[in-house]
mmCIF file of C-alpha atoms in Angstrom:
data_model
loop_
_atom_site.group_PDB
_atom_site.id
_atom_site.type_symbol
_atom_site.label_atom_id
_atom_site.label_comp_id
_atom_site.label_asym_id
_atom_site.label_seq_id
_atom_site.Cartn_x
_atom_site.Cartn_y
_atom_site.Cartn_z
ATOM 1 C CA MET A 1363 -0.148 0.172 0.130
ATOM 2 C CA PRO A 1364 1.635 2.983 -0.575
ATOM 3 C CA GLY A 1365 2.562 5.354 1.510
ATOM 4 C CA VAL A 1366 0.525 8.811 2.602
ATOM 5 C CA GLU A 1367 2.391 11.861 2.340
ATOM 6 C CA THR A 1368 0.889 14.183 5.038
ATOM 7 C CA ILE A 1369 1.508 18.437 4.036
ATOM 8 C CA LYS A 1370 2.689 20.385 6.859
ATOM 9 C CA SER A 1371 0.766 23.471 6.296
ATOM 10 C CA SER A 1372 2.602 26.645 8.518
ATOM 11 C CA TRP A 1373 0.620 28.628 11.602
ATOM 12 C CA ALA A 1374 1.216 32.060 9.082
ATOM 13 C CA ASP A 1375 -1.385 30.046 7.011
ATOM 14 C CA GLU A 1376 -3.757 28.747 9.442
ATOM 15 C CA VAL A 1377 -4.037 32.378 11.028
ATOM 16 C CA GLU A 1378 -4.775 33.489 8.016
ATOM 17 C CA LEU A 1379 -7.271 30.931 7.075
ATOM 18 C CA ASP A 1380 -9.000 31.339 10.581
ATOM 19 C CA TYR A 1381 -8.771 34.898 10.834
ATOM 20 C CA GLY A 1382 -8.455 36.660 7.797
ATOM 21 C CA GLY A 1383 -5.700 38.648 8.965
ATOM 22 C CA LEU A 1384 -3.658 39.232 12.691
ATOM 23 C CA PRO A 1385 -5.119 37.382 15.223
ATOM 24 C CA PRO A 1386 -5.334 39.397 19.238
ATOM 25 C CA THR A 1387 -2.944 39.514 21.493
ATOM 26 C CA THR A 1388 -3.129 36.479 23.756
ATOM 27 C CA GLU A 1389 -2.040 36.243 27.096
ATOM 28 C CA THR A 1390 -1.583 32.666 29.259
ATOM 29 C CA VAL A 1391 -0.603 32.080 32.850
ATOM 30 C CA GLU A 1392 1.201 28.751 33.678
ATOM 31 C CA ASN A 1393 3.374 27.981 36.619
ATOM 32 C CA GLY A 1394 4.462 31.316 38.162
ATOM 33 C CA HIS A 1395 5.008 32.527 34.404
ATOM 34 C CA LYS A 1396 3.280 34.501 31.961
ATOM 35 C CA TYR A 1397 3.112 33.937 28.306
ATOM 36 C CA VAL A 1398 2.212 37.118 25.858
ATOM 37 C CA THR A 1399 1.565 35.947 22.580
ATOM 38 C CA GLU A 1400 1.738 38.264 19.971
ATOM 39 C CA TYR A 1401 1.459 38.771 15.682
ATOM 40 C CA LYS A 1402 2.684 41.375 13.604
ATOM 41 C CA TYR A 1403 4.367 41.947 9.915
ATOM 42 C CA ASN A 1404 8.055 42.551 9.447
ATOM 43 C CA LYS A 1405 10.198 44.407 7.323
ATOM 44 C CA ASP A 1406 9.540 41.869 4.721
ATOM 45 C CA ASP A 1407 5.656 42.226 5.219
ATOM 46 C CA LYS A 1408 5.965 38.595 6.348
ATOM 47 C CA LYS A 1409 3.741 37.738 9.286
ATOM 48 C CA THR A 1410 5.376 37.055 12.260
ATOM 49 C CA LYS A 1411 4.593 35.407 16.301
ATOM 50 C CA VAL A 1412 6.255 36.757 19.128
ATOM 51 C CA VAL A 1413 6.162 35.290 22.318
ATOM 52 C CA ARG A 1414 7.137 37.314 25.566
ATOM 53 C CA THR A 1415 7.784 35.214 28.882
ATOM 54 C CA TYR A 1416 7.083 36.945 31.987
ATOM 55 C CA LYS A 1417 8.304 35.635 35.518
ATOM 56 C CA ILE A 1418 5.377 36.748 37.854
ATOM 57 C CA SER A 1419 6.976 38.060 41.428
ATOM 58 C CA LYS A 1420 6.045 40.013 44.037
ATOM 59 C CA GLN A 1421 8.061 42.955 45.312
ATOM 60 C CA VAL A 1422 7.738 45.644 47.201
ATOM 61 C CA VAL A 1423 7.117 49.333 46.075
ATOM 62 C CA PRO A 1424 6.606 52.332 47.642
ATOM 63 C CA LYS A 1425 2.881 53.664 48.432
ATOM 64 C CA THR A 1426 3.222 56.470 46.211
ATOM 65 C CA VAL A 1427 4.408 54.132 43.032
ATOM 66 C CA ALA A 1428 1.927 51.485 43.987
ATOM 67 C CA LYS A 1429 -0.794 54.535 44.204
ATOM 68 C CA ARG A 1430 -0.281 55.195 41.097
ATOM 69 C CA ARG A 1431 -0.145 51.796 39.550
ATOM 70 C CA THR A 1432 -3.912 52.207 40.230
ATOM 71 C CA TRP A 1433 -4.923 55.047 38.373
ATOM 72 C CA THR A 1434 -7.117 54.696 35.607
ATOM 73 C CA LYS A 1435 -5.504 54.665 31.750
ATOM 74 C CA PHE A 1436 -6.909 57.337 29.423
ATOM 75 C CA GLY A 1437 -6.396 58.158 25.671
ATOM 76 C CA GLU A 1438 -5.429 54.808 23.504
ATOM 77 C CA SER A 1439 -5.011 53.186 26.416
ATOM 78 C CA LYS A 1440 -8.381 53.423 28.086
ATOM 79 C CA ASN A 1441 -9.604 50.233 27.674
ATOM 80 C CA ASP A 1442 -6.191 48.165 28.428
ATOM 81 C CA LYS A 1443 -5.479 45.741 30.928
ATOM 82 C CA PRO A 1444 -3.354 46.415 34.250
ATOM 83 C CA GLY A 1445 -0.007 46.449 33.215
ATOM 84 C CA PRO A 1446 1.870 47.999 30.404
ATOM 85 C CA ASN A 1447 0.589 47.736 26.527
ATOM 86 C CA SER A 1448 3.191 46.696 24.093
ATOM 87 C CA GLN A 1449 1.920 48.478 21.447
ATOM 88 C CA THR A 1450 2.010 51.722 23.629
ATOM 89 C CA THR A 1451 4.451 51.520 25.886
ATOM 90 C CA MET A 1452 8.028 49.947 25.563
ATOM 91 C CA VAL A 1453 9.179 48.222 28.538
ATOM 92 C CA SER A 1454 12.682 48.606 29.458
ATOM 93 C CA GLU A 1455 15.042 47.728 32.422
ATOM 94 C CA GLU A 1456 13.273 48.674 35.859
ATOM 95 C CA ILE A 1457 15.643 51.099 37.687
ATOM 96 C CA PHE A 1458 15.733 50.800 41.711
ATOM 97 C CA MET A 1459 16.517 53.594 43.353
ATOM 98 C CA GLN A 1460 17.302 53.095 47.634
ATOM 99 C CA PHE A 1461 16.228 55.806 50.089
ATOM 100 C CA LEU A 1462 18.002 56.196 53.450
ATOM 101 C CA ASN A 1463 14.800 57.703 54.316
ATOM 102 C CA SER A 1464 11.530 57.530 53.453
ATOM 103 C CA LYS A 1465 9.550 61.484 53.233
ATOM 104 C CA GLU A 1466 7.213 60.202 55.740
ATOM 105 C CA ASP A 1467 9.792 58.923 58.248
ATOM 106 C CA GLU A 1468 11.095 62.618 57.958
ATOM 107 C CA LYS A 1469 7.706 64.650 58.443
ATOM 108 C CA ALA A 1470 7.018 61.910 61.347
ATOM 109 C CA ASN A 1471 10.767 63.049 63.168
ATOM 110 C CA ASP A 1472 10.902 66.565 62.105
ATOM 111 C CA PRO A 1473 9.886 68.743 65.316
ATOM 112 C CA LEU A 1474 9.126 71.714 63.171
ATOM 113 C CA LEU A 1475 6.333 70.244 61.113
ATOM 114 C CA ASP A 1476 4.643 68.936 64.576
ATOM 115 C CA PRO A 1477 0.979 70.575 64.416
ATOM 116 C CA THR A 1478 0.914 70.713 68.164
ATOM 117 C CA LYS A 1479 3.913 72.465 68.555
ATOM 118 C CA ASN A 1480 3.619 76.316 68.160
ATOM 119 C CA ILE A 1481 7.216 78.136 67.389
ATOM 120 C CA ALA A 1482 5.883 81.554 67.513
ATOM 121 C CA LYS A 1483 6.994 83.515 71.115
ATOM 122 C CA CYS A 1484 5.508 87.238 71.856
ATOM 123 C CA ARG A 1485 7.424 89.281 73.256
ATOM 124 C CA ILE A 1486 4.940 91.309 75.016
ATOM 125 C CA CYS A 1487 3.006 88.638 76.977
ATOM 126 C CA ASN A 1488 4.863 85.534 76.083
ATOM 127 C CA GLY A 1489 2.501 83.494 74.085
ATOM 128 C CA GLU A 1490 2.358 81.334 71.418
ATOM 129 C CA HIS A 1491 1.521 83.843 68.668
ATOM 130 C CA TRP A 1492 3.709 86.613 67.017
ATOM 131 C CA SER A 1493 3.375 89.970 68.569
ATOM 132 C CA VAL A 1494 2.475 91.518 65.871
ATOM 133 C CA ASN A 1495 -0.737 89.817 66.348
ATOM 134 C CA CYS A 1496 -0.942 89.692 70.351
ATOM 135 C CA PRO A 1497 -4.653 90.702 71.673
ATOM 136 C CA TYR A 1498 -1.958 93.147 74.457
ATOM 137 C CA LYS A 1499 -0.184 95.532 71.292
ATOM 138 C CA GLY A 1500 -0.754 98.972 72.015
ATOM 139 C CA THR A 1501 -1.927 98.582 75.187
ATOM 140 C CA ALA A 1502 -0.658 99.258 78.745
ATOM 141 C CA MET A 1503 1.653 95.800 78.973
ATOM 142 C CA ASP A 1504 3.315 96.913 75.660
ATOM 143 C CA THR A 1505 3.926 100.247 76.679
ATOM 144 C CA ASN A 1506 5.484 99.273 80.143
ATOM 145 C CA LEU A 1507 7.756 96.589 78.514
ATOM 146 C CA MET A 1508 8.900 99.039 76.110
ATOM 147 C CA GLU A 1509 9.739 101.348 78.959
ATOM 148 C CA LYS A 1510 11.322 98.584 81.176
ATOM 149 C CA LYS A 1511 13.768 97.861 78.066
ATOM 150 C CA ALA A 1512 14.499 101.945 77.885
ATOM 151 C CA ALA A 1513 15.336 101.828 81.490
ATOM 152 C CA ALA A 1514 17.757 98.597 81.024
ATOM 153 C CA ALA A 1515 19.587 99.834 77.820
ATOM 154 C CA ALA A 1516 19.651 103.092 79.180
ATOM 155 C CA SER A 1517 21.051 101.740 82.946
ATOM 156 C CA ALA A 1518 23.731 99.281 80.894
ATOM 157 C CA ALA A 1519 25.062 102.840 78.918
ATOM 158 C CA VAL A 1520 25.951 104.761 81.703
ATOM 159 C CA ASP A 1521 27.354 102.009 84.031
ATOM 160 C CA ALA A 1522 31.159 102.752 84.845
ATOM 161 C CA PRO A 1523 33.525 100.030 83.242
ATOM 162 C CA LYS A 1524 35.847 98.055 85.640
ATOM 163 C CA SER A 1525 38.999 99.712 86.287
ATOM 164 C CA GLY A 1526 41.955 98.999 84.167
ATOM 165 C CA LYS A 1527 39.906 98.618 80.837
ATOM 166 C CA TYR A 1528 39.818 100.840 77.962
ATOM 167 C CA VAL A 1529 36.946 103.305 77.949
ATOM 168 C CA PRO A 1530 36.127 104.671 74.604
ATOM 169 C CA PRO A 1531 35.533 107.898 74.111
ATOM 170 C CA PHE A 1532 31.522 108.145 73.887
ATOM 171 C CA LEU A 1533 31.333 106.445 76.917
ATOM 172 C CA LYS A 1534 33.367 109.001 79.015
ATOM 173 C CA ASP A 1535 31.029 111.969 77.176
ATOM 174 C CA SER A 1536 27.665 109.206 78.735
ATOM 175 C CA GLN A 1537 28.648 109.242 82.023
ATOM 176 C CA LYS A 1538 28.857 113.109 81.886
ATOM 177 C CA GLY A 1539 25.329 113.521 81.068
ATOM 178 C CA GLY A 1540 25.619 112.280 77.587
ATOM 179 C CA MET A 1541 26.986 115.750 76.216
ATOM 180 C CA GLY A 1542 29.753 116.070 73.838
ATOM 181 C CA MET A 1543 32.431 119.285 74.189
ATOM 182 C CA ARG A 1544 29.307 121.374 71.728
ATOM 183 C CA GLY A 1545 26.572 120.115 74.351
ATOM 184 C CA ARG A 1546 25.409 117.342 72.501
ATOM 185 C CA ASP A 1547 26.113 113.859 70.980
ATOM 186 C CA ASP A 1548 26.871 113.654 67.366
ATOM 187 C CA THR A 1549 27.700 110.170 67.422
ATOM 188 C CA ALA A 1550 23.868 109.558 69.046
ATOM 189 C CA ALA A 1551 22.212 108.478 65.260
ATOM 190 C CA ILE A 1552 20.593 105.184 64.117
ATOM 191 C CA ARG A 1553 19.706 103.326 60.723
ATOM 192 C CA ILE A 1554 16.213 101.709 61.151
ATOM 193 C CA SER A 1555 15.914 99.161 58.175
ATOM 194 C CA ASN A 1556 13.121 97.035 56.742
ATOM 195 C CA LEU A 1557 10.703 99.749 56.736
ATOM 196 C CA SER A 1558 7.342 99.408 54.607
ATOM 197 C CA GLU A 1559 6.671 101.300 51.873
ATOM 198 C CA SER A 1560 3.797 103.146 53.606
ATOM 199 C CA MET A 1561 6.217 104.681 56.183
ATOM 200 C CA THR A 1562 5.654 108.434 56.735
ATOM 201 C CA GLU A 1563 7.669 110.873 58.998
ATOM 202 C CA ALA A 1564 4.698 111.154 61.428
ATOM 203 C CA ASP A 1565 4.633 107.249 61.808
ATOM 204 C CA LEU A 1566 8.900 107.412 62.596
ATOM 205 C CA GLU A 1567 8.188 109.836 64.840
ATOM 206 C CA GLU A 1568 5.570 107.918 66.778
ATOM 207 C CA LEU A 1569 7.512 105.164 66.576
ATOM 208 C CA VAL A 1570 10.647 106.721 68.790
ATOM 209 C CA LYS A 1571 9.403 109.221 70.589
ATOM 210 C CA LYS A 1572 8.726 107.133 73.883
ATOM 211 C CA ILE A 1573 12.371 106.176 73.764
ATOM 212 C CA GLY A 1574 13.893 110.003 74.039
ATOM 213 C CA PRO A 1575 14.280 113.321 72.713
ATOM 214 C CA GLN A 1576 15.247 113.825 69.450
ATOM 215 C CA SER A 1577 17.686 116.221 67.411
ATOM 216 C CA LYS A 1578 16.996 115.104 63.635
ATOM 217 C CA MET A 1579 15.012 112.580 61.346
ATOM 218 C CA TYR A 1580 15.512 111.728 58.043
ATOM 219 C CA LEU A 1581 13.244 109.330 56.261
ATOM 220 C CA ALA A 1582 14.731 108.034 52.794
ATOM 221 C CA ARG A 1583 11.611 108.306 49.897
ATOM 222 C CA ASP A 1584 12.040 107.541 46.036
ATOM 223 C CA LYS A 1585 12.302 109.795 44.159
ATOM 224 C CA ASN A 1586 9.582 109.162 41.577
ATOM 225 C CA THR A 1587 6.970 107.372 43.336
ATOM 226 C CA GLY A 1588 7.515 109.723 46.944
ATOM 227 C CA LEU A 1589 7.249 106.119 48.626
ATOM 228 C CA CYS A 1590 9.785 105.078 51.614
ATOM 229 C CA LYS A 1591 13.021 103.346 50.304
ATOM 230 C CA GLY A 1592 12.945 100.856 53.173
ATOM 231 C CA PHE A 1593 15.441 102.924 55.822
ATOM 232 C CA ALA A 1594 15.498 105.885 57.794
ATOM 233 C CA TYR A 1595 18.162 107.586 60.363
ATOM 234 C CA VAL A 1596 17.101 109.085 63.536
ATOM 235 C CA HIS A 1597 19.352 111.439 65.990
ATOM 236 C CA PHE A 1598 18.829 111.388 69.399
ATOM 237 C CA LYS A 1599 20.139 113.864 71.501
ATOM 238 C CA GLN A 1600 21.825 111.552 73.936
ATOM 239 C CA ARG A 1601 23.356 107.961 73.310
ATOM 240 C CA LYS A 1602 22.166 106.143 75.676
ATOM 241 C CA ASP A 1603 18.421 107.139 74.522
ATOM 242 C CA ALA A 1604 20.112 105.573 70.555
ATOM 243 C CA ALA A 1605 21.298 102.432 72.624
ATOM 244 C CA ALA A 1606 18.053 101.835 74.189
ATOM 245 C CA ALA A 1607 16.354 102.526 70.855
ATOM 246 C CA ILE A 1608 18.687 99.967 69.373
ATOM 247 C CA GLU A 1609 17.788 97.134 72.084
ATOM 248 C CA ILE A 1610 14.032 98.114 71.829
ATOM 249 C CA LEU A 1611 13.422 97.959 68.195
ATOM 250 C CA ASN A 1612 15.485 95.975 66.317
ATOM 251 C CA GLY A 1613 13.602 92.462 65.723
ATOM 252 C CA HIS A 1614 10.462 94.626 66.286
ATOM 253 C CA GLY A 1615 7.361 93.709 64.463
ATOM 254 C CA TYR A 1616 6.213 97.002 62.870
ATOM 255 C CA ASP A 1617 3.378 97.178 59.747
ATOM 256 C CA HIS A 1618 4.001 93.150 58.949
ATOM 257 C CA LEU A 1619 7.787 93.679 58.997
ATOM 258 C CA ILE A 1620 10.722 92.902 61.266
ATOM 259 C CA LEU A 1621 12.996 95.811 61.627
ATOM 260 C CA SER A 1622 16.545 96.082 61.889
ATOM 261 C CA VAL A 1623 18.258 98.385 64.041
ATOM 262 C CA GLU A 1624 21.861 99.600 64.421
ATOM 263 C CA TRP A 1625 24.311 102.346 64.998
ATOM 264 C CA SER A 1626 24.659 104.606 61.909
ATOM 265 C CA LYS A 1627 28.025 104.659 60.407
ATOM 266 C CA PRO A 1628 29.745 107.935 60.258
ATOM 267 C CA GLN A 1629 29.950 109.572 56.708
ATOM 268 C CA ASN A 1630 34.022 109.905 55.448
ATOM 269 C CA ASN A 1631 34.364 113.882 54.547
#
């Protein structure tokens, strides 16, 4: 009996007979592996079959990464299954980063971010709020505090230094009543910085009038706009009053700004 020759057809011909074109991508899971079968045309316009094998494993990832993988897909991948789509996503080698401390741990251990702790400290009532928002601002408590600071600064300025130490000329004049050879202390000038643009001469006078008498005040203004340029000079009649002004106003909150007060540098003629 003559032998019967079996003609085997290629899988490409069978696919064309079954589907009339390229079949859809299929996925199967067996023994901890996922097999993805995909059909496409190569450069020679021939049908090719691509089988990708993935090993299924569990990994511990940060919470932000796990949450991002649950986001709803959109655009061309709106109806895709979970995971990357080979037609719209190129899968490359994963890069793992090891962080010494996570952001959650840093926030938990940072005392400055603790909502139960208040970093503000009022100078007037010692409460846990900023001095500019103190309910006692402008009251007798605030006035008494400024008077106490002025008295303490004045007493420190007129105290005689210990014997055997160098005594600056301005301290010698202050020990004699705060007056120089011409009847006044020309070095009792201070510079007040970080003033707001809305500052006026009247506001400047109101700020320093309780500290001591002044001989001259100058508020720097812009020539074009007429607004305050952020600094001013105040000349007191006595140096001890100028020292008291620096002690009281330096770091003082005024008009939502923190003032910076220092001795005025002499001009070189």
